Structures are given as C-alpha cells and as structure tokens.
C-alpha cells in the first residue's frame, strides 16, 4: 500500500473503463431478461427475493465502479514548518502494554508536537504511564458521546492548529507528521487520512502466502482502491485514526460529530458539506492491531453497520445540503453495505431450498438460463477484479461476507430497537483470542445445511425420486461453494484455538549468537531470529536444543546488541541433508523495561516496515499481466527462501554478522547492517552449526532496507567461480530450511 | 497419494472390484439389443467359417468384437457376451490410470480412473456387447503408447513404442470403422513430440501399410460397408445442431466441464487444453454430419481423453472450494464431495441408458409360449434379429423376416404372405423405423391383434403389438 509503486498505466486504465462499461450493459440486459422472462409464477416471493439480491449486487457494483473510476495517487508535499500539532490518543479499555508502544512511538515523532492521552477509562495506571513517558493525561468526568465526546474533550484542552489522531493500538512511524503536514498548505484541506495498516498479519482479517510473499487483508480493497477512488471525488473520509485534522475545520462544524457511533464518517460528511477538502495519502505511516478473531471483528463490523444506518437516517448524504453529486453517490455507496446481509442470506438459502423442495426461483433452470447467466457472471467478476486494481480477492471477500452476514442483519434490528445500539463498543485489541462459538453458529448452519441438502438431493436422484438432474447439479455446485465459504471462515477462526502465543511476532531476520546458560565452558553458536516480540523470539538453529533449557541470546540489532535470557518452550526439528535444523520458541525471563522498550521501538519502527515492504498486498490482475509485465514487473529466477547465519570476514568486528535471505545457483541475497558498495568483493563464512562454508563473490546490488534509526541493507551477491561448486549443497539445505520455516 | 498404508494402486484395485461387481450383478438389465444380437450371430458365423456378405453392412465391421462376443456367448449366452466387455472396460480403466500417471501423477491417475468408471456411459458400455468398449480400449492404448514413446529413454525404445502405438491405432480402426477419425489428431500430436522422420517411419508408415493391407485383403470390403453405413445413417438420423449438441453433451457435460476447470490448473492447465482438443474429433464428426446415431455411445471416445483433464478439474475445484485452507483435508473433502456427485450422476445416467431401448422380454416370452418350430415371424425392424437370437434355442427352424418383404416371395418363390404366422410391430427409436402403419390395411384384413405389451423406457412408454394370422 505505498504510493511509490507504479501499478497502472493508461492502456490498462482505459481497458478497465471499457470493461466496466461493458459489465454495466451486460448486467442491465441480464436483469431485464430476468424480470421479464424468468420469474416462477408458482414461487413469486422466492423469485423476487433472489432477483432483489441480484439487483442489490448490481447496484453496489455500479456504485463501486463509479467510486474507483480514477483512483488518485498523491506524492507527499514539502514539510510546513512551525505549525502546532497535538497528538490525541483516545482510549477506554485498551491495556497499558498496548498504550505503551503507541506512546513510545509518539514520543519519537520528529515534528514538534504534544502527546495527549484521552482516557475514558479514568485509570490510574494509564496516568502513571503518562507521567513515566512525559505525555499529557486527560480524563473527563462524564463519558457522553463516547469516542467523539472524548475527542471533543481533547479539543477543549488543546489550542494547536492541527490534531493528529491515533487509536490506542496504532503505532506511528517517526516521520508521520512530516509526510502529511505539507498538504495543509492548501487552506481548504480539512484533514489528511492515511491507510490503517496492521502488523498482526495472523489476524482474523489477514491471509498470508509466505512462499509468494503476498498478504491479503479484508480492508485492503477499501484503503488501496476505494479511498484513493473517493479521494478523486474529494470524498475520502476520516476513519477515526491515523489522520491529521485542521482545528479550524473542526470548529467550523462544532467539533467531532456526535450523532452516530461512527463519528468519523459523520464528521467527514459534515466537513465536506461545509465545502472543506480532504486528502488521502496512500502510504503506510502507522501500524495497528487488527481484529484478531471473529469476536472483535464482529464487534467492529456491528459498530460500523449501526453507525451507517444512523447516518443514513440522521444525516442522509443524498439529502444533505452542500455535498457534490459524486460525494453523495460515494457516501451512499459506503452506507448501504450492511444490506449485504440480506443479499447473502438469500444466496445461502436458495440452493438448499431448491435441492430439498425442487422449487426454483425461476421458471426453469436449463442451458438457456446458463447462456444468459454465465456471460453476466463472468464479466461481473472480471470487471470487479480489474476495477479493484488487484486488491479485490473476490473469493476472500466472499468468505468474509459469510463471516459477517448475520452481524449485518443484526445491525438493522439494533437500529430498529435502539436500546443496545447506543452503546459504543470498543473493538477488543491485543489479548482477546477466544473463539466465540455462538458467532460461528450461522456459518456452521450454512455448512451443515448445504452438505445435508446435497446428500438429500443426490439420494433422491439415485432412488429415481426426481428427474430434475440439471437443477440438482447446478444447485449442488452452488451449495458446495457456499459450504466451502462457511468452512473456510469457521476453520480460519478456530485456528486461534491452536495458537499458543498471545502476542503477534513480527517476522524478521536478525543475526544472533547464543550459548547455553550454566555451562562451565560456554560455547557461542550463530543462529537467526526469524520472528520476534517483546516477550520472546523464534530461533532457527543448526543443531538441537531440548525444551526447558535456558539460553543467553545476543540479538544483533542494527544499532546495538541486546542481551536477553530465555527458556526454550517449544521445539520443531527437521534434518536437512544430514544437518539437524531446529526452530526454537524462546520465552524471555526477567527482561528489563528498557530492553522491552528498545525492542518495541525496533519492531514497530523497523521490523514491521521492512516486513511490509517485502510482502506485496496486491495481486496482479489479468490486464496488468497482459499490458504491464515488461514495463513494471520483473520476473526473477527461482530462489530458495531461507535463513543462514553468516560471518562476513572484514577487519571491523562490529560489521561481521549477517543473514542470507535467499539463495540461487549463482548468488545470494544478504541482509547486513553495514553498506558494502556495489562492485566490491565480499568474503564470508556460512555457519552450519560448527561447520563453516566459505563463499566469495562480488556485490551486484545494494539497497537500503532499514530506517533512519535502524539502518540495514540488502545486498545482492554474485558468487565467484571458486564458490559455485559449494552452492548445490547450500541450495538443497536452504530449500528444506525455507519450507520448514514457512510451513 | 497415501492414506495410511493404502496407496493409489490399492485404491485402483478397489475401484476395479467395485466396477466389476456393479456390472456383473446386473447383466440382465434388458433384453438383447439388436446390435448385440447381430454381433454375436455374425461372430458365430465367422468362427464357423460361414460366409456372411451382409455382415459388415449391419455391424460396421466384422473383425474383432463379434468374435469376442461369440466366444463369450458360447460360454455364458448373452451374459457371457456382455461379461467380456466388463473385462475390457476394467483394462481400459487401468490404461487411463497409467496414461494420467504419465501425464501428471498417481493422484490424478486415480481420480481419472474414478471419473471414467463413474461415468454412466462407461458403466453402460461395459455391459453392452458391442464393439465400442474394445474400440475405446485400443484408442486409449494407442495414446498411452505414444506417451511412452515420448518419455522413453532411448531412440530404440521410442521407435518401438511408437510402432506399437501405430498397431493399436490400426486395431481400433478395424474394430470400428469410425475410429480413423482420430488418426489426424494423434498424428499431429506425434509429429509435435517426435521428429518427422521417426513419425513417418515408425508411426505413419506401419499404420498406412496395415490399413492398406486390411483394405485389400479383408474378407468383407470395408469401404463398401462404411459407405453404406454412412449413407444410411445420414439419411435416417440427421438432427438439428442444437438437438444434437444437447444429446451429445448430456453424456459428457460433467467430464467436459471438469476438463474446462482443469485448464485453469496452475501448472498443468495447458495439458488439459491439449486433451480437450484430442477428445473432439468424434464430436466434430457428429456435428458436421448431423448424425445422431450412437452419439450416446460414441462419446466414450471423448471421455477417455477428457478424464485425465477432468482429474485436474477436480483438483482445481477442490482448491477453489477449500478457499486456500491451510489444511489439505478441506480440499480432500470437497474433491470427495465432487466425486460423490459424479458417482451419483453416473448411476443416474446408467439407469437411463439401461432403459433407453425397449425390453422385449415379454414379447419373446409370448412367442416362446405361442410360437412353434418352423414358424415365420415378420417384424418391422432389423430382420427380427432380436427374436432370431433369443428364440434360436427353442425354434431352430423358425424364419424371421422384415415386414417390408411380406408382399414378396421367398427364395423358393413362395409368397411370404402365405407363410407369415406372426407379425411383431415394435416401433423402436422414436418411431423412425419402418412403421407398421405402412401395412396397416394388410394387417387389419389378414391378422388379428393377439396382445399389446406396454414397455416403459427412460424417455416414455411404447406399445409393441403382436398379431396372429386369422
């Protein structure tokens, strides 16, 4: 999700627009044919229900095409000096552990600012934390209007020209304000919003393909396609966190809007209606914690759903004065999505009804129907994927729709019976990984009913009790698809049950030396820490260390070495070409707060950014593959992803530890903390337990990989002739280690 | 694929056992089909050295299958003749497994074998004593041998396998005279995979020589038989393209759709496209000629190529429905559900196919009861071959003629009108055979209706009638 990657060109965009127009025309023809020729006179309600679901799908697709017609890509503007900025961190029940990380990062923001904690929980421990970290603690006596009221309370205690807002779990990078403040040179700009990115990519809303290095996130479509698309129409909206707002603009609308539990969207509507402009800057400058399981996901989506309904009723963008037509359309598009719950439930119950009763929501399901349906369906999928610019992932989106359809249905009930809906529920962050069995019941029901009705219909067919074999085949296929969606979401949530650690570990490649404690003659070994947190780390070791042993570990961070002691609490092993390879789970014991803070700073400022840069959040669409491969995407030869500790043989002892990240037949990718310039020779020893394999080569590429405070470099090394014969064995071992680690 | 100690081969054996059991237990699903009767009778004539000039005109060929059917008939009657095809079908399943093993791997091989044996067409043809199954066997064998030659380690082996493939292709061609329609596609494939010299010397030349020798020395002239057959078929059974495609795809829609899914397979999709292309010659022939006859049987020649591609499709659908689940069992679950659906559809199709032709057992039983040795029976289709075969044991001197000849004389000059004791009107094939109403006036004046037999078929009910002389 960075603005620097060019991912589109004119030909691709033009073709996308043509496809979108064709998709709209084909959809209209299909819907006309459906309503005029296909309704089942004996099941009119059923026919209208399915047709209604299809029409809703068509409307949301058309609105989506309009919204993302021309996504805006912006480059950051020069810093505006000498402005006053207050950073607001509203909090209610988030743990001190989470808040501490955010405050540490806020203190490191380079632009002059004040940091204010707005604690609606009135907790002494948060106050103590603020005192320790030299932040301003504010707590109000009443808690009216939830988060919006809390932010307005912050405004009353602030005189700054700009306020930056972060949720309690959002950790900003040091250059957050520097990158965004320049946009306020334009006096009409009310706020600048950036994407909400998350570092816990094992969360409920993320899917990771470690081998292809691709991350899919449920919100990427919104933050990478929809928000830039809305930005083009001056309709990007504030999402409650990771934004800077102009104080004068907020004063113009009487502070943060309080008419909805989604105060952010309502505030944006009011600002736009008053003629203010918005900016969406698509660059990751802060990382938060995504909803970790179905339960917080449900709470969050329920709040958003209720908020949308509230705004629809109280500040309907279609009727509000001052908004432009595109703003009305895109806000309307962002508001009707909870109706998706009705659409999905119709799609889920249609095949079981047809399989059990034989009643169809259309006159006949035959080849003629498919001749009309398949082109419409194919062009819709194709059009959506292209217009989503590679952030769609339709199958994944369908899974999450399965996960939240009941949540959306409930929101309507909660708005109609508003006792419960007034409550502002904070999304549980960080420590809640419980499995909400009750919330999964609808998905289990969809799965079981789909499978049972398939069996029912097949048995009837087998016994010759029904002749509509084509109808059964089509509905079996549809029911199977639905059951696949349901099973995927159930399985994705239940995997949390088997996850032992409670904190997310950030993948990294840190060179490490370690020794067993309580040894008379300690021997130091080289290893690689391949993921890390403030509570523990995972160590990749050539050799074996039993569970229960204590290790002293020196973590070679780019700027300093941290010494920690920990217990081996988990061990997995393989044998790679006669070398025993172990992955050790280590839990620190008695680590000082300073070391924890240092680790926290490193993880959020450097490790997370590096990791997100290495992974792509975007799939290449068909048109991009067709038109843009040669221009923008570089195909690489096969490389085994692996981790080998390396000692680079130089005179400077501080420079010697490095890690091989991938290996091919001709070269390696090496991560070091010191820059070796392109063209220079390199001599290194790959450490395999107690063995060393010496390799020599020349640097063919060097890239800055870390951050200003934590410099690291990626070096492409091409082997010389003498090393080539040693590579085959390393490649084989590396391949096995890579598969083992990425398993 | 391994599940516990069970490997693909164990699963294949289980599949073969299942297929054998399901086929052998229900061999009497219907009375003898007229093609079966022709084949068995002709096979006996060939084995007994009797010259049968009309044989090729009625069966399309007289070589391999009629002899096999006659041998089977000698041991077990109609059941014996039908049982021979079960063994051929099992052999063909193994070839499909081995072919897919060569193209992809054992997992796909097993799925392809399952798909083949779960197909209603396969199950039906496995117990229908006609030449389709053995023609399919030689065609599949030829393709398998071509693949072996492609992957052989040395030139000598390549040449030998290619030569063997050409012989198998020759055998399929002389088993059923429509099969040479596959020669161009396979020749192109061989040319693509081998040098032109090797293709010419070890594939095209042996095949051409064998076909020429056969054409020259065959006891019954192939060309005349083929021409006669094609002329008859095109005159009798031309259908609009839409109807024809509906009939054809009814039996191969499932493997075809799965094969199309197979083309989306990330690594092996291109091979699926190739297999779909190889499966099309017979369909093209039907679509171009508009000939409906035997299309439900001829699709087996497409199925043998589609099954390996469809196995990829199953895998791809399993992957699609498992929604990239980290657990392989989710993918297995959906693949298995797909296979169950296909299995049920196979059995459903089988039930339809078994009753697509009328069961004339009640008519045969009636004639057994009321008929006599030396009787003459006129029928309005296929020279009464069904009754000739079914009643030969009881009335060896009975004569069966076509109703068309009832106004004509026999070889001794005696009018058939004096001889015919029974007339059987059994309008088959949706009434397109010689209809009895052409002789309605004659029958009404000279014969009396003895009995009407309502016979239920998959597509409706027909009412064969039997008339006796007044």
mmCIF file with all atom_site columns, C-alpha atoms in Angstrom, chain A residues 207 212 395-396 399 447 451 454 458 461-464 466 469-470 472-473 476-477 480-481 483-485 487-488 491 619, chain B residues 242 246 250 254 261 266 317 320-327 330 333-334 337-338 340-341 343-345 347-349 351:
data_model
loop_
_atom_site.group_PDB
_atom_site.id
_atom_site.type_symbol
_atom_site.label_atom_id
_atom_site.label_alt_id
_atom_site.label_comp_id
_atom_site.label_asym_id
_atom_site.label_entity_id
_atom_site.label_seq_id
_atom_site.pdbx_PDB_ins_code
_atom_site.Cartn_x
_atom_site.Cartn_y
_atom_site.Cartn_z
_atom_site.occupancy
_atom_site.B_iso_or_equiv
_atom_site.pdbx_formal_charge
_atom_site.auth_seq_id
_atom_site.auth_comp_id
_atom_site.auth_asym_id
_atom_site.auth_atom_id
_atom_site.pdbx_PDB_model_num
ATOM 1  C CA . UNK A 1 207 ? -4.334  -14.099 4.816   1.00 0.00 ? 207 UNK A CA 1
ATOM 2  C CA . UNK A 1 212 ? 4.730   -15.955 -2.689  1.00 0.00 ? 212 UNK A CA 1
ATOM 3  C CA . UNK A 1 395 ? -13.195 -15.399 -3.109  1.00 0.00 ? 395 UNK A CA 1
ATOM 4  C CA . UNK A 1 396 ? -11.681 -13.983 0.064   1.00 0.00 ? 396 UNK A CA 1
ATOM 5  C CA . UNK A 1 399 ? -15.555 -15.663 2.813   1.00 0.00 ? 399 UNK A CA 1
ATOM 6  C CA . UNK A 1 447 ? -22.177 -25.600 6.052   1.00 0.00 ? 447 UNK A CA 1
ATOM 7  C CA . UNK A 1 451 ? -23.985 -30.539 2.739   1.00 0.00 ? 451 UNK A CA 1
ATOM 8  C CA . UNK A 1 454 ? -26.709 -32.033 -1.332  1.00 0.00 ? 454 UNK A CA 1
ATOM 9  C CA . UNK A 1 458 ? -28.361 -36.997 -4.527  1.00 0.00 ? 458 UNK A CA 1
ATOM 10 C CA . UNK A 1 461 ? -31.788 -38.741 -7.652  1.00 0.00 ? 461 UNK A CA 1
ATOM 11 C CA . UNK A 1 462 ? -30.219 -42.120 -7.042  1.00 0.00 ? 462 UNK A CA 1
ATOM 12 C CA . UNK A 1 463 ? -33.532 -43.603 -5.976  1.00 0.00 ? 463 UNK A CA 1
ATOM 13 C CA . UNK A 1 464 ? -35.210 -42.204 -9.077  1.00 0.00 ? 464 UNK A CA 1
ATOM 14 C CA . UNK A 1 466 ? -36.683 -36.897 -9.031  1.00 0.00 ? 466 UNK A CA 1
ATOM 15 C CA . UNK A 1 469 ? -30.882 -33.762 -12.700 1.00 0.00 ? 469 UNK A CA 1
ATOM 16 C CA . UNK A 1 470 ? -29.660 -30.492 -14.222 1.00 0.00 ? 470 UNK A CA 1
ATOM 17 C CA . UNK A 1 472 ? -29.704 -30.742 -8.838  1.00 0.00 ? 472 UNK A CA 1
ATOM 18 C CA . UNK A 1 473 ? -26.265 -30.480 -10.467 1.00 0.00 ? 473 UNK A CA 1
ATOM 19 C CA . UNK A 1 476 ? -25.130 -28.921 -5.707  1.00 0.00 ? 476 UNK A CA 1
ATOM 20 C CA . UNK A 1 477 ? -22.327 -26.840 -7.185  1.00 0.00 ? 477 UNK A CA 1
ATOM 21 C CA . UNK A 1 480 ? -20.835 -26.700 -2.300  1.00 0.00 ? 480 UNK A CA 1
ATOM 22 C CA . UNK A 1 481 ? -19.402 -23.251 -2.960  1.00 0.00 ? 481 UNK A CA 1
ATOM 23 C CA . UNK A 1 483 ? -20.286 -24.668 2.254   1.00 0.00 ? 483 UNK A CA 1
ATOM 24 C CA . UNK A 1 484 ? -16.681 -24.020 1.195   1.00 0.00 ? 484 UNK A CA 1
ATOM 25 C CA . UNK A 1 485 ? -17.053 -20.384 2.202   1.00 0.00 ? 485 UNK A CA 1
ATOM 26 C CA . UNK A 1 487 ? -15.962 -23.990 6.301   1.00 0.00 ? 487 UNK A CA 1
ATOM 27 C CA . UNK A 1 488 ? -13.128 -21.622 5.424   1.00 0.00 ? 488 UNK A CA 1
ATOM 28 C CA . UNK A 1 491 ? -11.588 -23.005 10.131  1.00 0.00 ? 491 UNK A CA 1
ATOM 29 C CA . UNK A 1 619 ? -2.327  -9.316  -6.816  1.00 0.00 ? 619 UNK A CA 1
ATOM 30 C CA . UNK B 2 242 ? -28.871 -27.727 -31.081 1.00 0.00 ? 242 UNK B CA 1
ATOM 31 C CA . UNK B 2 246 ? -27.945 -31.412 -26.276 1.00 0.00 ? 246 UNK B CA 1
ATOM 32 C CA . UNK B 2 250 ? -25.852 -34.783 -21.901 1.00 0.00 ? 250 UNK B CA 1
ATOM 33 C CA . UNK B 2 254 ? -19.696 -33.438 -16.459 1.00 0.00 ? 254 UNK B CA 1
ATOM 34 C CA . UNK B 2 261 ? -11.890 -26.340 -14.947 1.00 0.00 ? 261 UNK B CA 1
ATOM 35 C CA . UNK B 2 266 ? -1.812  -23.532 -12.462 1.00 0.00 ? 266 UNK B CA 1
ATOM 36 C CA . UNK B 2 317 ? -12.424 -27.262 -7.852  1.00 0.00 ? 317 UNK B CA 1
ATOM 37 C CA . UNK B 2 320 ? -11.391 -23.390 -5.193  1.00 0.00 ? 320 UNK B CA 1
ATOM 38 C CA . UNK B 2 321 ? -13.958 -24.638 -2.701  1.00 0.00 ? 321 UNK B CA 1
ATOM 39 C CA . UNK B 2 322 ? -11.395 -25.163 0.050   1.00 0.00 ? 322 UNK B CA 1
ATOM 40 C CA . UNK B 2 323 ? -10.726 -21.407 -0.205  1.00 0.00 ? 323 UNK B CA 1
ATOM 41 C CA . UNK B 2 324 ? -6.966  -21.813 0.235   1.00 0.00 ? 324 UNK B CA 1
ATOM 42 C CA . UNK B 2 325 ? -7.426  -23.585 3.539   1.00 0.00 ? 325 UNK B CA 1
ATOM 43 C CA . UNK B 2 326 ? -4.126  -24.497 5.192   1.00 0.00 ? 326 UNK B CA 1
ATOM 44 C CA . UNK B 2 327 ? -5.482  -27.955 5.939   1.00 0.00 ? 327 UNK B CA 1
ATOM 45 C CA . UNK B 2 330 ? -10.613 -29.459 3.399   1.00 0.00 ? 330 UNK B CA 1
ATOM 46 C CA . UNK B 2 333 ? -13.362 -33.162 1.474   1.00 0.00 ? 333 UNK B CA 1
ATOM 47 C CA . UNK B 2 334 ? -14.579 -31.070 -1.437  1.00 0.00 ? 334 UNK B CA 1
ATOM 48 C CA . UNK B 2 337 ? -17.932 -34.494 -2.489  1.00 0.00 ? 337 UNK B CA 1
ATOM 49 C CA . UNK B 2 338 ? -17.424 -33.701 -6.182  1.00 0.00 ? 338 UNK B CA 1
ATOM 50 C CA . UNK B 2 340 ? -19.698 -38.438 -4.939  1.00 0.00 ? 340 UNK B CA 1
ATOM 51 C CA . UNK B 2 341 ? -21.831 -36.099 -7.055  1.00 0.00 ? 341 UNK B CA 1
ATOM 52 C CA . UNK B 2 343 ? -20.767 -41.093 -8.919  1.00 0.00 ? 343 UNK B CA 1
ATOM 53 C CA . UNK B 2 344 ? -24.460 -40.446 -8.285  1.00 0.00 ? 344 UNK B CA 1
ATOM 54 C CA . UNK B 2 345 ? -24.862 -38.854 -11.700 1.00 0.00 ? 345 UNK B CA 1
ATOM 55 C CA . UNK B 2 347 ? -25.546 -44.240 -11.666 1.00 0.00 ? 347 UNK B CA 1
ATOM 56 C CA . UNK B 2 348 ? -28.449 -41.951 -12.591 1.00 0.00 ? 348 UNK B CA 1
ATOM 57 C CA . UNK B 2 349 ? -27.277 -41.881 -16.221 1.00 0.00 ? 349 UNK B CA 1
ATOM 58 C CA . UNK B 2 351 ? -30.296 -46.231 -15.133 1.00 0.00 ? 351 UNK B CA 1
#
